[in-house]
CSV table of C-alpha atoms in Angstrom, one decimal:
chain,number,residue,atom,x,y,z
D,1,SER,CA,-42.5,-24.0,-18.2
D,2,ALA,CA,-40.7,-23.7,-21.6
D,3,VAL,CA,-37.7,-25.8,-22.5
D,4,ILE,CA,-34.8,-23.6,-23.6
D,5,SER,CA,-31.8,-24.9,-25.3
D,6,GLN,CA,-28.6,-23.0,-25.9
D,7,LYS,CA,-25.6,-23.7,-28.1
D,8,PRO,CA,-22.7,-23.9,-27.6
D,9,SER,CA,-22.7,-24.8,-23.9
D,10,ARG,CA,-19.2,-23.6,-23.7
D,11,ASP,CA,-16.4,-22.3,-25.9
D,12,ILE,CA,-12.9,-21.0,-25.8
D,13,CYS,CA,-12.2,-18.2,-28.3
D,14,GLN,CA,-9.4,-16.1,-29.5
D,15,ARG,CA,-9.3,-12.4,-29.0
D,16,GLY,CA,-10.7,-10.4,-31.9
D,17,THR,CA,-13.0,-13.2,-33.2
D,18,SER,CA,-16.8,-13.3,-33.0
D,19,LEU,CA,-19.0,-16.1,-31.7
D,20,THR,CA,-22.7,-16.6,-32.2
D,21,ILE,CA,-24.8,-18.2,-29.5
D,22,GLN,CA,-28.1,-19.9,-30.4
D,23,CYS,CA,-31.3,-20.1,-28.2
D,24,GLN,CA,-34.1,-22.4,-29.2
D,25,VAL,CA,-37.4,-22.6,-27.3
D,26,ASP,CA,-39.9,-25.4,-27.5
D,27,SER,CA,-42.9,-23.1,-27.8
D,28,GLN,CA,-43.7,-19.7,-29.4
D,29,VAL,CA,-42.8,-16.7,-27.3
D,30,THR,CA,-43.2,-13.0,-27.9
D,31,MET,CA,-40.1,-11.8,-26.2
D,32,MET,CA,-36.7,-13.4,-25.6
D,33,PHE,CA,-34.1,-11.9,-23.4
D,34,TRP,CA,-30.3,-12.1,-23.3
D,35,TYR,CA,-28.4,-11.8,-20.1
D,36,ARG,CA,-24.7,-11.7,-19.3
D,37,GLN,CA,-23.0,-12.9,-16.1
D,38,GLN,CA,-19.4,-11.9,-15.7
D,39,PRO,CA,-17.2,-14.1,-13.5
D,40,GLY,CA,-18.3,-13.9,-9.9
D,41,GLN,CA,-21.0,-11.3,-10.7
D,42,SER,CA,-24.7,-11.2,-11.0
D,43,LEU,CA,-26.8,-11.3,-14.1
D,44,THR,CA,-27.3,-8.2,-16.3
D,45,LEU,CA,-29.8,-7.8,-19.1
D,46,ILE,CA,-28.2,-7.1,-22.5
D,47,ALA,CA,-31.2,-6.8,-24.7
D,48,THR,CA,-34.8,-7.8,-25.4
D,49,ALA,CA,-35.4,-9.5,-28.7
D,50,ASN,CA,-38.8,-9.3,-30.4
D,51,GLN,CA,-39.7,-11.2,-33.6
D,52,GLY,CA,-39.8,-9.0,-36.6
D,53,SER,CA,-38.2,-5.9,-35.1
D,54,GLU,CA,-34.8,-4.8,-33.9
D,55,ALA,CA,-33.7,-5.7,-30.5
D,56,THR,CA,-33.9,-3.2,-27.7
D,57,TYR,CA,-30.6,-2.8,-25.9
D,58,GLU,CA,-30.0,-1.8,-22.2
D,59,SER,CA,-27.7,0.9,-21.2
D,60,GLY,CA,-24.1,0.0,-21.8
D,61,PHE,CA,-24.8,-2.5,-24.5
D,62,VAL,CA,-24.7,-1.7,-28.2
D,63,ILE,CA,-25.8,-3.5,-31.4
D,64,ASP,CA,-22.4,-3.4,-33.0
D,65,LYS,CA,-20.9,-5.4,-30.1
D,66,PHE,CA,-23.9,-7.7,-29.5
D,67,PRO,CA,-25.9,-8.1,-32.7
D,68,ILE,CA,-29.1,-10.1,-32.1
D,69,SER,CA,-31.3,-11.9,-34.6
D,70,ARG,CA,-34.9,-13.1,-34.0
D,71,PRO,CA,-36.1,-14.7,-37.2
D,72,ASN,CA,-39.1,-16.5,-35.7
D,73,LEU,CA,-41.0,-17.0,-32.4
D,74,THR,CA,-38.9,-19.9,-31.2
D,75,PHE,CA,-35.4,-18.9,-32.0
D,76,SER,CA,-32.8,-16.2,-31.4
D,77,THR,CA,-29.1,-15.6,-31.7
D,78,LEU,CA,-26.7,-13.4,-29.9
D,79,THR,CA,-23.3,-12.6,-31.4
D,80,VAL,CA,-20.4,-11.4,-29.3
D,81,SER,CA,-18.2,-9.4,-31.8
D,82,ASN,CA,-14.6,-8.6,-31.8
D,83,MET,CA,-14.1,-10.4,-28.5
D,84,SER,CA,-11.7,-9.4,-25.7
D,85,PRO,CA,-10.9,-11.2,-22.4
D,86,GLU,CA,-13.5,-8.9,-20.7
D,87,ASP,CA,-16.2,-10.7,-22.7
D,88,SER,CA,-15.5,-13.9,-20.9
D,89,SER,CA,-18.9,-14.6,-19.3
D,90,ILE,CA,-21.9,-16.8,-19.1
D,91,TYR,CA,-24.5,-15.7,-21.6
D,92,LEU,CA,-28.0,-16.7,-20.9
D,93,CYS,CA,-31.2,-16.7,-22.9
D,94,SER,CA,-34.5,-16.2,-21.1
D,95,VAL,CA,-38.2,-16.4,-21.9
D,96,GLY,CA,-41.3,-15.6,-20.0
D,97,GLY,CA,-44.1,-18.0,-19.1
D,98,PHE,CA,-47.9,-17.3,-19.1
D,99,SER,CA,-47.8,-16.3,-15.5
D,100,GLY,CA,-45.0,-13.7,-16.0
D,101,GLU,CA,-42.4,-16.0,-14.5
D,102,LEU,CA,-39.1,-16.1,-16.4
D,103,PHE,CA,-37.2,-19.2,-17.3
D,104,PHE,CA,-33.5,-19.5,-18.3
D,105,GLY,CA,-31.5,-21.7,-20.6
D,106,GLU,CA,-28.6,-23.5,-19.3
D,107,GLY,CA,-26.2,-20.8,-20.4
D,108,SER,CA,-23.2,-20.5,-22.7
D,109,ARG,CA,-19.9,-20.2,-20.9
D,110,LEU,CA,-17.5,-18.2,-23.1
D,111,THR,CA,-13.7,-17.9,-22.4
D,112,VAL,CA,-11.7,-15.4,-24.4
D,113,LEU,CA,-8.0,-15.8,-24.5
F,1,GLY,CA,-33.3,2.3,-11.3
F,2,ILE,CA,-34.4,-0.1,-8.7
F,3,GLN,CA,-31.9,-1.4,-6.2
F,4,VAL,CA,-31.9,-5.1,-5.1
F,5,GLU,CA,-29.9,-5.9,-2.0
F,6,GLN,CA,-29.3,-9.5,-0.8
F,7,SER,CA,-28.0,-10.6,2.5
F,8,PRO,CA,-25.9,-12.1,3.7
F,9,PRO,CA,-23.4,-12.2,0.8
F,10,ASP,CA,-21.9,-15.4,2.0
F,11,LEU,CA,-23.2,-18.1,4.3
F,12,ILE,CA,-21.6,-21.3,5.5
F,13,LEU,CA,-23.7,-24.0,7.2
F,14,GLN,CA,-23.3,-27.5,8.5
F,15,GLU,CA,-25.6,-30.0,6.9
F,16,GLY,CA,-28.9,-30.1,8.6
F,17,ALA,CA,-28.9,-26.5,9.6
F,18,ASN,CA,-31.6,-24.0,8.7
F,19,SER,CA,-31.1,-20.6,7.1
F,20,THR,CA,-32.9,-17.4,6.0
F,21,LEU,CA,-31.8,-15.4,3.0
F,22,ARG,CA,-33.1,-11.8,2.6
F,23,CYS,CA,-33.8,-9.7,-0.4
F,24,ASN,CA,-34.6,-6.0,-0.1
F,25,PHE,CA,-35.8,-3.9,-3.0
F,26,SER,CA,-36.1,-0.1,-3.4
F,27,ASP,CA,-39.3,0.2,-5.4
F,28,SER,CA,-42.6,-1.5,-6.0
F,29,VAL,CA,-42.4,-4.6,-8.1
F,30,ASN,CA,-44.8,-6.8,-10.2
F,31,ASN,CA,-42.4,-9.8,-10.3
F,32,LEU,CA,-40.1,-11.3,-7.8
F,33,GLN,CA,-38.2,-14.6,-8.4
F,34,TRP,CA,-35.7,-16.6,-6.4
F,35,PHE,CA,-33.2,-18.7,-8.3
F,36,HIS,CA,-30.5,-21.2,-7.4
F,37,GLN,CA,-27.4,-21.2,-9.5
F,38,ASN,CA,-25.6,-24.5,-9.3
F,39,PRO,CA,-21.8,-24.9,-9.6
F,40,TRP,CA,-22.2,-25.6,-13.3
F,41,GLY,CA,-23.8,-22.2,-13.8
F,42,GLN,CA,-27.4,-23.4,-14.4
F,43,LEU,CA,-30.1,-21.1,-13.1
F,44,ILE,CA,-32.9,-23.1,-11.4
F,45,ASN,CA,-36.2,-21.5,-10.7
F,46,LEU,CA,-37.2,-21.8,-7.0
F,47,PHE,CA,-40.1,-19.4,-6.6
F,48,TYR,CA,-42.1,-16.9,-8.5
F,49,ILE,CA,-43.4,-14.8,-5.6
F,50,PRO,CA,-44.3,-11.2,-6.1
F,51,SER,CA,-46.3,-11.4,-2.9
F,52,GLY,CA,-47.4,-13.9,-0.3
F,53,THR,CA,-45.9,-17.2,0.9
F,54,LYS,CA,-45.1,-20.4,-0.9
F,55,GLN,CA,-43.5,-23.6,0.1
F,56,ASN,CA,-41.8,-26.3,-1.9
F,57,GLY,CA,-40.4,-29.2,0.1
F,58,ARG,CA,-37.6,-27.9,2.4
F,59,LEU,CA,-37.8,-24.4,0.8
F,60,SER,CA,-40.2,-21.7,1.4
F,61,ALA,CA,-40.4,-18.0,0.5
F,62,THR,CA,-42.3,-15.0,1.7
F,63,THR,CA,-42.6,-11.6,0.0
F,64,VAL,CA,-44.0,-8.6,1.9
F,65,ALA,CA,-44.5,-6.3,-1.1
F,66,THR,CA,-45.7,-3.3,1.0
F,67,GLU,CA,-42.4,-3.4,3.0
F,68,ARG,CA,-40.3,-4.3,-0.1
F,69,TYR,CA,-38.6,-7.4,1.0
F,70,SER,CA,-38.6,-11.1,0.5
F,71,LEU,CA,-37.2,-14.0,2.5
F,72,LEU,CA,-36.1,-17.4,1.4
F,73,TYR,CA,-36.0,-20.2,4.0
F,74,ILE,CA,-34.0,-23.3,3.7
F,75,SER,CA,-34.6,-26.0,6.2
F,76,SER,CA,-32.5,-29.1,7.0
F,77,SER,CA,-29.9,-28.0,4.5
F,78,GLN,CA,-28.1,-30.5,2.3
F,79,THR,CA,-24.7,-30.3,0.5
F,80,THR,CA,-26.6,-30.1,-2.8
F,81,ASP,CA,-28.1,-26.8,-1.6
F,82,SER,CA,-24.7,-25.2,-2.1
F,83,GLY,CA,-24.4,-22.6,-4.8
F,84,VAL,CA,-25.5,-19.0,-5.3
F,85,TYR,CA,-29.1,-17.8,-4.6
F,86,PHE,CA,-30.3,-14.9,-6.6
F,87,CYS,CA,-33.3,-12.7,-6.0
F,88,ALA,CA,-34.6,-10.9,-9.1
F,89,VAL,CA,-37.3,-8.3,-9.5
F,90,SER,CA,-39.2,-6.4,-12.2
F,91,PRO,CA,-40.1,-2.9,-11.3
F,92,LEU,CA,-43.8,-2.0,-11.4
F,93,THR,CA,-42.9,1.2,-13.3
F,94,GLN,CA,-41.5,-0.9,-16.1
F,95,GLY,CA,-45.0,-2.2,-17.1
F,96,GLY,CA,-44.2,-5.7,-18.1
F,97,SER,CA,-43.0,-8.3,-15.6
F,98,GLU,CA,-40.4,-10.0,-17.7
F,99,LYS,CA,-37.3,-7.8,-17.5
F,100,LEU,CA,-35.6,-8.8,-14.3
F,101,VAL,CA,-33.1,-6.9,-12.2
F,102,PHE,CA,-30.9,-9.2,-10.2
F,103,GLY,CA,-29.4,-8.8,-6.8
F,104,LYS,CA,-25.7,-9.8,-6.2
F,105,GLY,CA,-26.7,-13.1,-4.7
F,106,THR,CA,-26.0,-15.1,-1.5
F,107,LYS,CA,-23.3,-17.7,-1.8
F,108,LEU,CA,-24.3,-20.7,0.3
F,109,THR,CA,-21.8,-23.4,1.2
F,110,VAL,CA,-23.2,-26.5,3.1
F,111,ASN,CA,-20.5,-28.6,4.6
F,112,PRO,CA,-21.1,-32.3,5.3
């Protein structure tokens, strides 16, 4: 399984600011996925990030709010823009293994005041 | 889209008890995974089981793909088993197996 590292692990931010979350994988992967978990809720897919192309966003998520970069096959960033308290969530990065199984990073817990 | 229903939503056990968690899904899948989310929010892979039966220590899982359900068995539960258990699937119609749809989870509390 891949080793997935996320930074920051947690942060407290002010309303109206933006925060960039980094995801580093120890092996090259074609697709990386970003999920959101709001407090007490399940996980929801935000977008799929492919190297060299624009991310593909799921319904309800837009690039202006959650811009994603994928500069190479081992790294991706997710930015949460113009944050409001409703953006307080755990954001998780995910990659697939050779068998099709998905693995997750340890998550970035974001609190917006 | 595909619906994933987990039951029960909450479960409280005494240490040493056994339990069965269920996951029903509304369409054919090419990926099914069980995860345990610990109190710190970390998602731990338990099983990758689109069909068949697997066992790992005190845990085992069975997926009956033709009947669209999966079961997770926890035997001799321990306090460290506490947390939320998620079932997640990838619809067959989606093509790839890597975009997961999660159920709402079962919150398990194991008391000493």
